[in-house]
Structures are given as C-alpha cells and as structure tokens.
Amino acid sequence: MSKNLVQFIIEEQRHIPGASGNFTGLLSDVITACKIIAHDVHKGALIGVLGSAGSENIQGETQKKLDVITNEIFIRSTEWGGHLAAMASEEMEDIYPIPGQYPKGKYLLVFDPLDGSSNIDVNISVGTIFSILRAPEGIANPTATDFLQPGTKQVCAGYALYGPSTMLVLTTGNGVNGFTLDSDIGEFILTHPDMCIPPDTQEFAINTSNQRFWEEPVQRYVEECVQGKSSGGREKNFNMRWVASMVAEVHRILTRGGIFMYPKDTKDPAKAGKLRLMYEANPMSFIVEQAGGAASTGRERILDIQPSNLHQRVPVILGSKNEVERVISYHQGAYV
Ligand code: AHM
Ligand code: MG
C-alpha cells in the first residue's frame, strides 16, 4: 500500500533523536488546512467564494474573498493544537499570537494562504505556501522580531498546489517529497518521492511586461534566452512560461527543470522586488535547494538573508542550478 503523508512524517521523525511528536502534530493540522482549502478552491463559484472581498491587505493589494477565507482556515486549523507559539500571514499586518484558551507550543508558522490569487477567478492553479520556524528558546509570547530568522533556520517548508490534482510538496531538510490528494479517501499519498531539479534547462519564466524596469544582468540573460542559438550567446533555444502563480511555477521546475525570476526592478523604488521573503521566497528557496536547485536574489543566497521586517520583499531567481548560477555571474559582471 502507498504511504500517506502523516505516515511518512511519523516515520521520518522516528530517526530524529528527542522528537516529541509536536512537529508531526503541527504538520497534520497544516495538512488539514490544505485539504479544506482544496475543497473550497475546487468548489469555486458553486459555494460563492470567487470574487473580491472589497478589502486591502497590508501590502495594499485588493483581497479576494478566498484570500480572507483561506487565511481564516489556516488559523482555525492550527491555533488549537498546542504546537504553535504564534503565526504570521501575508494577509495580516501583525503576527497572530495563540489565543489564551489554547496551550502554546514551540513553533512559529508562517504562511501565504492563497498564493497567485489573481488567478482564482479565471480557474487557473493557485497554491498555499508555508514555513515552520522554532520560537527562540525560552520565549513563550513571541513578537514579530522573533520571526525574523534567516531561511536557513526553517524546520520545514512546503506548498499545496490546487491544480488538476491537489498536491502537497514538502521538505524538512532531508530532500523533497510530493504527495497527491486522493479525495476519495481524504489522504495525501506519496506519489513523487525524492524530487530533483535537473541542473540544466531550456525553459525560463518571467513576467516580460516588466522588462523595461529590469537591471542589466537580467536584461542580458533573458535577451540571450530569446535569441537562443541564433545569437551565438547560447548553445540552445529556450521556451518560456508564465503562470503568475509561483506555486505552479516552482512545481513545474521541480518536475522538469527551469528558471523562475521575479527580479529586482525599478518599477517602485520602495520595493526590492514583488515577492515576500518570509511567505514566498524563503520556503520556496528551501524546497528548491533541497531538490538540488539554487535560489538567489542575483547578489546573495536567499536563505542567508537576515530579514528586517515581516513583510519584506526580495528579488527571486530560482531553479535549475546552472542557469541560476549564470544569472548570478552576470550580476557579478562575469561573462561565461
Ligand atoms: P500574491 O501572493 O498576491 O498572489 O502574489 C504573488 C504572485 C506569485 O504567485 C506570482 O509569481 C506573482 O505574484 C505574479 O505576479 P505578476 O502578476 O506581476 O506577474
Ligand atoms: Mg503570495
């Protein structure tokens, strides 16, 4: 019989000396949240969840009804279990401390409950991204500052992809495994063990409508991909994809390779990029590195960044190692 996700985690935790079962319990609550979200996303218009909520989040972005609903699902599914000290979400300005009626635990949960939500009304894949950190030793009531840990400190990172099938992909720092939701039995089943990103690729993903705002190294890289063999700059031709759902984009890269870029641009000088370090860049970089890929801003490894605030944005360049390294080398002024 194929392994389900909870069984997989319990067996993995057995190898960790001193593991108390708290992490397994927390993950099991996160899995429940993702199953409920999958249900709501798939029902869509039938249960009246599409469209705008008529509100704005901390980023000043218009919230979809499902942004609000999925944020609530994540909180309600995970706050009661006694595994968390606090959580933080892309959709909430401040951290969410665990209410007094529940026991507190040692973990911090960080999440983007519905990434790519601009796709929801047009029935294109969306996802949930999450990251688990440890609360600093001896801190029972964490503040936002306690969340500001570099990505290398993540205990676990994962995403759920609500596509033609629902998948959950995760790492605890020991490779990357993918599970598919069998909705008949309500379980995520291990279908993609030990996912690896091929080091070379002929596929790139970037929103080219921002081209005029990019820096020179990214301009050069994309221009060479577009020219392919004909420029003499590259030895191969490239294909391009842009789903505008980072989860779908990263999943494609984990499956068949590729490079994804939301680079630094000059569109809004107040923002270093579009994607958020804590909710998007760090968890995805942990997964990508664990699958043998690379993740960088172009200037530094994403997982090494010391966060300065909860909603910080960073440039993101991730995927097949040799292509990411090429883009980094262009940032260093090197010509390969
Ligand atoms: P969101 O968290 O508000 O959904 O924004 C993040 C999404 C990513 O999934 C995706 O890669 C990117 O925004 C798309 O941005 P754009 O619409 O500029 O192409
Ligand atoms: Mg997002």
Tab-separated table of C-alpha atoms and ligand atoms in Angstrom:
chain	number	residue	atom	x	y	z
A	1	MET	CA	0.000	0.000	0.000
A	2	SER	CA	1.271	3.522	-0.771
A	3	LYS	CA	2.369	5.694	2.099
A	4	ASN	CA	0.262	8.648	3.188
A	5	LEU	CA	1.777	11.937	4.286
A	6	VAL	CA	1.220	11.561	8.034
A	7	GLN	CA	2.754	8.067	7.995
A	8	PHE	CA	5.697	9.446	6.008
A	9	ILE	CA	6.295	12.219	8.556
A	10	ILE	CA	5.948	9.932	11.584
A	11	GLU	CA	8.477	7.510	10.077
A	12	GLU	CA	10.847	10.376	9.253
A	13	GLN	CA	10.579	11.830	12.774
A	14	ARG	CA	11.459	8.442	14.317
A	15	HIS	CA	15.024	8.992	13.088
A	16	ILE	CA	15.280	12.325	14.927
A	17	PRO	CA	16.531	11.864	18.499
A	18	GLY	CA	14.307	13.622	21.020
A	19	ALA	CA	11.433	14.304	18.580
A	20	SER	CA	8.337	14.776	20.755
A	21	GLY	CA	5.571	14.406	18.175
A	22	ASN	CA	4.797	18.131	18.292
A	23	PHE	CA	6.106	18.719	14.806
A	24	THR	CA	4.106	15.787	13.434
A	25	GLY	CA	1.000	17.137	15.159
A	26	LEU	CA	1.533	20.611	13.717
A	27	LEU	CA	2.076	19.282	10.220
A	28	SER	CA	-1.028	17.188	10.490
A	29	ASP	CA	-3.026	20.382	11.262
A	30	VAL	CA	-1.400	22.170	8.299
A	31	ILE	CA	-2.384	19.230	6.074
A	32	THR	CA	-5.986	19.512	7.299
A	33	ALA	CA	-5.983	23.226	6.444
A	34	CYS	CA	-4.734	22.464	2.921
A	35	LYS	CA	-7.433	19.831	2.411
A	36	ILE	CA	-10.160	22.283	3.437
A	37	ILE	CA	-8.707	24.965	1.158
A	38	ALA	CA	-8.530	22.435	-1.711
A	39	HIS	CA	-12.210	21.721	-1.167
A	40	ASP	CA	-13.200	25.402	-1.272
A	41	VAL	CA	-10.970	26.209	-4.266
A	42	HIS	CA	-12.371	23.286	-6.243
A	43	LYS	CA	-15.998	24.133	-5.421
A	44	GLY	CA	-15.384	27.742	-6.536
A	45	ALA	CA	-18.495	29.507	-7.801
A	46	LEU	CA	-20.719	26.682	-6.522
A	47	ILE	CA	-20.171	27.866	-2.949
A	48	GLY	CA	-19.874	31.583	-3.736
A	49	VAL	CA	-16.190	32.017	-2.839
A	50	LEU	CA	-14.939	33.743	-6.005
A	51	GLY	CA	-14.522	37.482	-6.499
A	52	SER	CA	-13.225	40.380	-4.471
A	53	ALA	CA	-13.603	40.740	-0.707
A	54	GLY	CA	-13.682	44.522	-1.081
A	55	SER	CA	-10.752	44.952	1.333
A	56	GLU	CA	-6.990	45.529	1.103
A	57	ASN	CA	-4.201	43.602	2.839
A	58	ILE	CA	-1.092	45.100	4.472
A	59	GLN	CA	0.634	45.107	1.077
A	60	GLY	CA	-2.093	47.446	-0.242
A	61	GLU	CA	-3.345	44.667	-2.536
A	62	THR	CA	-7.051	44.085	-3.059
A	63	GLN	CA	-8.037	40.900	-1.258
A	64	LYS	CA	-10.076	38.198	-2.923
A	65	LYS	CA	-12.807	36.537	-0.883
A	66	LEU	CA	-10.685	33.403	-0.911
A	67	ASP	CA	-7.633	35.280	0.456
A	68	VAL	CA	-9.686	36.088	3.535
A	69	ILE	CA	-11.395	32.671	3.788
A	70	THR	CA	-8.185	30.671	3.394
A	71	ASN	CA	-6.363	32.826	5.961
A	72	GLU	CA	-9.137	32.031	8.437
A	73	ILE	CA	-8.990	28.300	7.572
A	74	PHE	CA	-5.253	28.242	8.296
A	75	ILE	CA	-5.671	29.975	11.650
A	76	ARG	CA	-8.610	27.853	12.813
A	77	SER	CA	-6.959	24.582	11.736
A	78	THR	CA	-3.665	25.216	13.517
A	79	GLU	CA	-4.223	27.515	16.553
A	80	TRP	CA	-5.796	24.911	18.869
A	81	GLY	CA	-3.258	22.083	18.708
A	82	GLY	CA	-0.731	23.269	21.308
A	83	HIS	CA	2.182	23.164	18.853
A	84	LEU	CA	2.430	26.864	17.980
A	85	ALA	CA	3.600	29.950	19.851
A	86	ALA	CA	2.376	32.344	17.120
A	87	MET	CA	1.825	32.652	13.403
A	88	ALA	CA	2.266	35.236	10.662
A	89	SER	CA	0.477	35.504	7.339
A	90	GLU	CA	0.894	37.512	4.158
A	91	GLU	CA	-2.701	38.605	4.688
A	92	MET	CA	-2.260	40.019	8.224
A	93	GLU	CA	-0.350	43.126	9.227
A	94	ASP	CA	0.732	41.824	12.637
A	95	ILE	CA	1.599	38.405	13.947
A	96	TYR	CA	-1.197	36.251	15.361
A	97	PRO	CA	-0.398	35.139	18.927
A	98	ILE	CA	-2.057	31.890	20.019
A	99	PRO	CA	-5.187	32.858	21.994
A	100	GLY	CA	-5.117	32.305	25.765
A	101	GLN	CA	-7.622	29.442	25.759
A	102	TYR	CA	-5.187	27.178	23.887
A	103	PRO	CA	-1.894	25.654	25.051
A	104	LYS	CA	1.208	27.191	23.469
A	105	GLY	CA	3.932	25.281	21.689
A	106	LYS	CA	7.468	25.913	20.462
A	107	TYR	CA	6.901	26.504	16.740
A	108	LEU	CA	6.172	29.559	14.606
A	109	LEU	CA	4.065	29.125	11.477
A	110	VAL	CA	4.419	31.494	8.523
A	111	PHE	CA	2.131	31.235	5.509
A	112	ASP	CA	0.688	32.660	2.332
A	113	PRO	CA	-2.744	31.044	2.410
A	114	LEU	CA	-3.584	31.576	-1.271
A	115	ASP	CA	-0.657	32.432	-3.482
A	116	GLY	CA	-1.411	33.515	-7.044
A	117	SER	CA	-4.906	34.572	-6.032
A	118	SER	CA	-5.231	36.827	-9.097
A	119	ASN	CA	-5.730	33.504	-10.928
A	120	ILE	CA	-8.596	32.294	-8.820
A	121	ASP	CA	-11.463	33.879	-10.764
A	122	VAL	CA	-10.126	32.545	-14.075
A	123	ASN	CA	-9.812	28.963	-12.797
A	124	ILE	CA	-6.029	28.713	-13.086
A	125	SER	CA	-3.875	26.919	-10.497
A	126	VAL	CA	-3.249	28.583	-7.147
A	127	GLY	CA	-1.462	27.351	-4.037
A	128	THR	CA	-0.664	27.684	-0.347
A	129	ILE	CA	2.910	28.214	0.870
A	130	PHE	CA	4.047	27.584	4.454
A	131	SER	CA	7.180	27.630	6.538
A	132	ILE	CA	7.829	26.401	10.074
A	133	LEU	CA	10.400	28.026	12.380
A	134	ARG	CA	11.287	27.447	16.027
A	135	ALA	CA	10.340	30.112	18.548
A	136	PRO	CA	13.550	31.375	20.195
A	137	GLU	CA	14.459	29.371	23.309
A	138	GLY	CA	12.558	30.489	26.414
A	139	ILE	CA	10.146	32.786	24.512
A	140	ALA	CA	6.525	31.884	25.283
A	141	ASN	CA	4.983	35.036	23.799
A	142	PRO	CA	6.893	35.813	20.612
A	143	THR	CA	6.868	39.224	18.964
A	144	ALA	CA	7.282	39.978	15.258
A	145	THR	CA	11.048	40.280	15.839
A	146	ASP	CA	11.196	36.604	16.869
A	147	PHE	CA	10.009	35.659	13.359
A	148	LEU	CA	12.909	37.498	11.689
A	149	GLN	CA	15.112	34.435	11.229
A	150	PRO	CA	17.061	33.679	8.045
A	151	GLY	CA	15.645	30.951	5.786
A	152	THR	CA	18.420	28.565	6.839
A	153	LYS	CA	16.605	28.279	10.191
A	154	GLN	CA	13.438	26.795	8.666
A	155	VAL	CA	12.478	23.433	10.165
A	156	CYS	CA	10.107	22.666	7.327
A	157	ALA	CA	8.743	24.330	4.198
A	158	GLY	CA	6.030	23.223	1.854
A	159	TYR	CA	3.353	24.158	-0.589
A	160	ALA	CA	-0.006	22.831	-1.652
A	161	LEU	CA	-0.837	23.181	-5.327
A	162	TYR	CA	-4.519	23.301	-6.225
A	163	GLY	CA	-4.332	22.271	-9.863
A	164	PRO	CA	-5.903	19.484	-11.928
A	165	SER	CA	-4.964	17.400	-8.901
A	166	THR	CA	-4.120	18.746	-5.453
A	167	MET	CA	-0.534	18.118	-4.400
A	168	LEU	CA	1.453	18.807	-1.276
A	169	VAL	CA	5.222	19.098	-1.618
A	170	LEU	CA	7.473	19.485	1.379
A	171	THR	CA	10.937	19.380	2.844
A	172	THR	CA	12.208	19.012	6.385
A	173	GLY	CA	15.787	19.452	5.204
A	174	ASN	CA	16.181	15.910	4.004
A	175	GLY	CA	15.181	16.081	0.330
A	176	VAL	CA	11.825	16.941	-1.196
A	177	ASN	CA	8.795	14.679	-1.463
A	178	GLY	CA	5.486	15.182	-3.270
A	179	PHE	CA	2.079	13.793	-2.295
A	180	THR	CA	-1.154	13.754	-4.298
A	181	LEU	CA	-4.541	14.162	-2.608
A	182	ASP	CA	-6.789	11.167	-3.128
A	183	SER	CA	-10.053	12.961	-2.452
A	184	ASP	CA	-11.984	9.670	-2.241
A	185	ILE	CA	-10.171	8.750	0.968
A	186	GLY	CA	-9.099	12.266	2.017
A	187	GLU	CA	-5.386	11.419	2.205
A	188	PHE	CA	-2.244	12.798	0.585
A	189	ILE	CA	-0.403	9.792	-0.901
A	190	LEU	CA	3.336	9.752	-1.627
A	191	THR	CA	3.493	9.883	-5.437
A	192	HIS	CA	6.666	11.904	-6.105
A	193	PRO	CA	9.450	10.639	-3.806
A	194	ASP	CA	12.796	12.453	-3.764
A	195	MET	CA	12.048	15.220	-6.271
A	196	CYS	CA	15.154	16.573	-8.038
A	197	ILE	CA	15.583	19.609	-10.266
A	198	PRO	CA	17.693	18.917	-13.361
A	199	PRO	CA	20.732	21.254	-13.320
A	200	ASP	CA	20.186	22.341	-16.925
A	201	THR	CA	17.053	23.639	-18.582
A	202	GLN	CA	15.661	25.210	-21.730
A	203	GLU	CA	12.697	26.899	-20.063
A	204	PHE	CA	12.532	30.288	-18.363
A	205	ALA	CA	9.704	32.053	-16.520
A	206	ILE	CA	9.490	35.817	-16.045
A	207	ASN	CA	6.831	38.491	-16.476
A	208	THR	CA	8.257	40.256	-19.539
A	209	SER	CA	5.795	43.153	-19.214
A	210	ASN	CA	8.261	44.436	-16.579
A	211	GLN	CA	11.238	44.230	-18.945
A	212	ARG	CA	11.847	47.987	-19.122
A	213	PHE	CA	12.303	48.068	-15.333
A	214	TRP	CA	14.852	45.228	-15.055
A	215	GLU	CA	18.530	45.634	-14.293
A	216	GLU	CA	21.158	44.941	-16.956
A	217	PRO	CA	22.139	41.374	-15.865
A	218	VAL	CA	18.550	40.117	-16.171
A	219	GLN	CA	18.035	42.041	-19.431
A	220	ARG	CA	21.074	40.287	-20.803
A	221	TYR	CA	20.089	36.818	-19.591
A	222	VAL	CA	16.561	36.986	-20.994
A	223	GLU	CA	17.727	38.506	-24.269
A	224	GLU	CA	20.150	35.591	-24.710
A	225	CYS	CA	17.386	33.054	-23.956
A	226	VAL	CA	15.117	34.707	-26.508
A	227	GLN	CA	17.873	34.775	-29.142
A	228	GLY	CA	18.818	31.160	-28.371
A	229	LYS	CA	21.262	29.569	-30.770
A	230	SER	CA	20.958	32.360	-33.304
A	231	SER	CA	22.733	34.972	-31.139
A	232	GLY	CA	25.810	32.865	-30.697
A	233	GLY	CA	25.460	33.638	-26.956
A	234	ARG	CA	23.693	30.381	-26.097
A	235	GLU	CA	24.137	26.845	-27.319
A	236	LYS	CA	20.404	26.062	-27.165
A	237	ASN	CA	16.951	27.507	-27.792
A	238	PHE	CA	14.555	28.301	-24.934
A	239	ASN	CA	10.844	28.066	-24.258
A	240	MET	CA	9.007	30.454	-21.930
A	241	ARG	CA	6.149	30.044	-19.417
A	242	TRP	CA	4.448	32.490	-17.035
A	243	VAL	CA	1.516	31.206	-14.953
A	244	ALA	CA	1.577	34.141	-12.469
A	245	SER	CA	1.198	31.547	-9.697
A	246	MET	CA	4.552	30.985	-8.028
A	247	VAL	CA	3.456	27.607	-6.655
A	248	ALA	CA	2.588	26.321	-10.132
A	249	GLU	CA	5.840	27.760	-11.476
A	250	VAL	CA	8.009	26.143	-8.778
A	251	HIS	CA	6.152	22.865	-9.181
A	252	ARG	CA	6.879	22.831	-12.901
A	253	ILE	CA	10.554	23.477	-12.152
A	254	LEU	CA	10.651	20.647	-9.592
A	255	THR	CA	9.093	18.352	-12.179
A	256	ARG	CA	11.048	19.156	-15.333
A	257	GLY	CA	13.539	21.922	-14.538
A	258	GLY	CA	13.503	25.600	-15.424
A	259	ILE	CA	14.389	29.016	-14.070
A	260	PHE	CA	11.913	31.392	-12.410
A	261	MET	CA	12.652	35.071	-11.945
A	262	TYR	CA	10.855	37.923	-10.227
A	263	PRO	CA	13.948	40.103	-10.205
A	264	LYS	CA	14.778	43.486	-8.732
A	265	ASP	CA	13.255	46.217	-10.831
A	266	THR	CA	12.852	49.989	-10.782
A	267	LYS	CA	9.056	49.982	-11.016
A	268	ASP	CA	8.645	51.082	-7.413
A	269	PRO	CA	11.936	52.168	-5.791
A	270	ALA	CA	10.424	51.466	-2.351
A	271	LYS	CA	10.204	47.748	-3.138
A	272	ALA	CA	13.213	45.494	-3.716
A	273	GLY	CA	11.056	43.031	-5.663
A	274	LYS	CA	7.495	41.743	-5.688
A	275	LEU	CA	7.719	38.525	-3.723
A	276	ARG	CA	7.824	38.348	0.022
A	277	LEU	CA	10.858	36.904	1.784
A	278	MET	CA	9.080	35.197	4.684
A	279	TYR	CA	5.983	33.849	2.928
A	280	GLU	CA	7.240	33.059	-0.570
A	281	ALA	CA	10.987	33.374	-1.189
A	282	ASN	CA	12.298	31.527	1.884
A	283	PRO	CA	10.018	28.467	1.811
A	284	MET	CA	10.395	28.060	-1.954
A	285	SER	CA	14.182	28.532	-1.773
A	286	PHE	CA	14.447	25.852	0.938
A	287	ILE	CA	12.477	23.422	-1.249
A	288	VAL	CA	14.422	24.298	-4.403
A	289	GLU	CA	17.828	23.923	-2.710
A	290	GLN	CA	16.756	20.625	-1.146
A	291	ALA	CA	15.840	19.402	-4.634
A	292	GLY	CA	19.329	20.262	-5.917
A	293	GLY	CA	18.483	23.661	-7.402
A	294	ALA	CA	19.653	27.153	-6.432
A	295	ALA	CA	17.900	30.321	-5.203
A	296	SER	CA	19.387	33.800	-5.176
A	297	THR	CA	18.486	37.468	-5.377
A	298	GLY	CA	21.212	37.707	-8.026
A	299	ARG	CA	23.518	39.146	-5.370
A	300	GLU	CA	23.086	36.788	-2.434
A	301	ARG	CA	21.684	33.403	-1.470
A	302	ILE	CA	18.067	33.970	-0.430
A	303	LEU	CA	18.279	31.608	2.567
A	304	ASP	CA	21.144	33.690	4.038
A	305	ILE	CA	19.193	36.974	4.134
A	306	GLN	CA	18.617	38.328	7.645
A	307	PRO	CA	15.005	39.560	7.462
A	308	SER	CA	14.428	43.139	8.587
A	309	ASN	CA	10.642	43.025	8.658
A	310	LEU	CA	7.820	40.540	8.375
A	311	HIS	CA	6.527	41.714	5.003
A	312	GLN	CA	9.902	42.419	3.381
A	313	ARG	CA	10.135	41.876	-0.380
A	314	VAL	CA	13.155	40.468	-2.210
A	315	PRO	CA	14.220	39.719	-5.777
A	316	VAL	CA	13.855	35.998	-6.555
A	317	ILE	CA	15.820	33.951	-9.086
A	318	LEU	CA	15.483	30.205	-8.572
A	319	GLY	CA	15.500	26.834	-10.261
A	320	SER	CA	17.963	24.774	-12.292
A	321	LYS	CA	21.371	25.307	-10.767
A	322	ASN	CA	23.462	26.021	-13.851
A	323	GLU	CA	21.058	28.678	-15.148
A	324	VAL	CA	20.702	30.390	-11.746
A	325	GLU	CA	24.494	30.435	-11.440
A	326	ARG	CA	24.740	32.008	-14.877
A	327	VAL	CA	22.386	34.844	-13.828
A	328	ILE	CA	24.410	35.314	-10.617
A	329	SER	CA	27.606	35.512	-12.665
A	330	TYR	CA	26.024	38.246	-14.829
A	331	HIS	CA	25.291	40.197	-11.632
A	332	GLN	CA	28.964	39.865	-10.721
A	333	GLY	CA	29.882	41.319	-14.069
A	334	ALA	CA	31.313	37.998	-15.209
A	335	TYR	CA	30.825	36.746	-18.726
A	336	VAL	CA	30.629	32.989	-19.108
B	1	AHM	P1	0.128	37.065	-4.364
B	1	AHM	O1	0.746	36.440	-3.149
B	1	AHM	O2	-0.521	38.387	-4.080
B	1	AHM	O3	-0.774	36.104	-5.099
B	1	AHM	O4	1.340	37.467	-5.360
B	1	AHM	C1	2.343	36.552	-5.650
B	1	AHM	C2	2.225	36.100	-7.083
B	1	AHM	C3	3.120	34.928	-7.400
B	1	AHM	O5	2.465	33.712	-7.214
B	1	AHM	C4	3.432	35.165	-8.857
B	1	AHM	O6	4.680	34.620	-9.218
B	1	AHM	C5	3.428	36.653	-8.988
B	1	AHM	O7	2.660	37.149	-7.912
B	1	AHM	C6	2.820	37.135	-10.281
B	1	AHM	O8	2.958	38.498	-10.374
B	1	AHM	P2	2.541	39.309	-11.698
B	1	AHM	O9	1.048	39.420	-11.666
B	1	AHM	O10	3.235	40.626	-11.513
B	1	AHM	O11	3.042	38.569	-12.886
B	2	MG	MG	1.688	35.211	-2.393
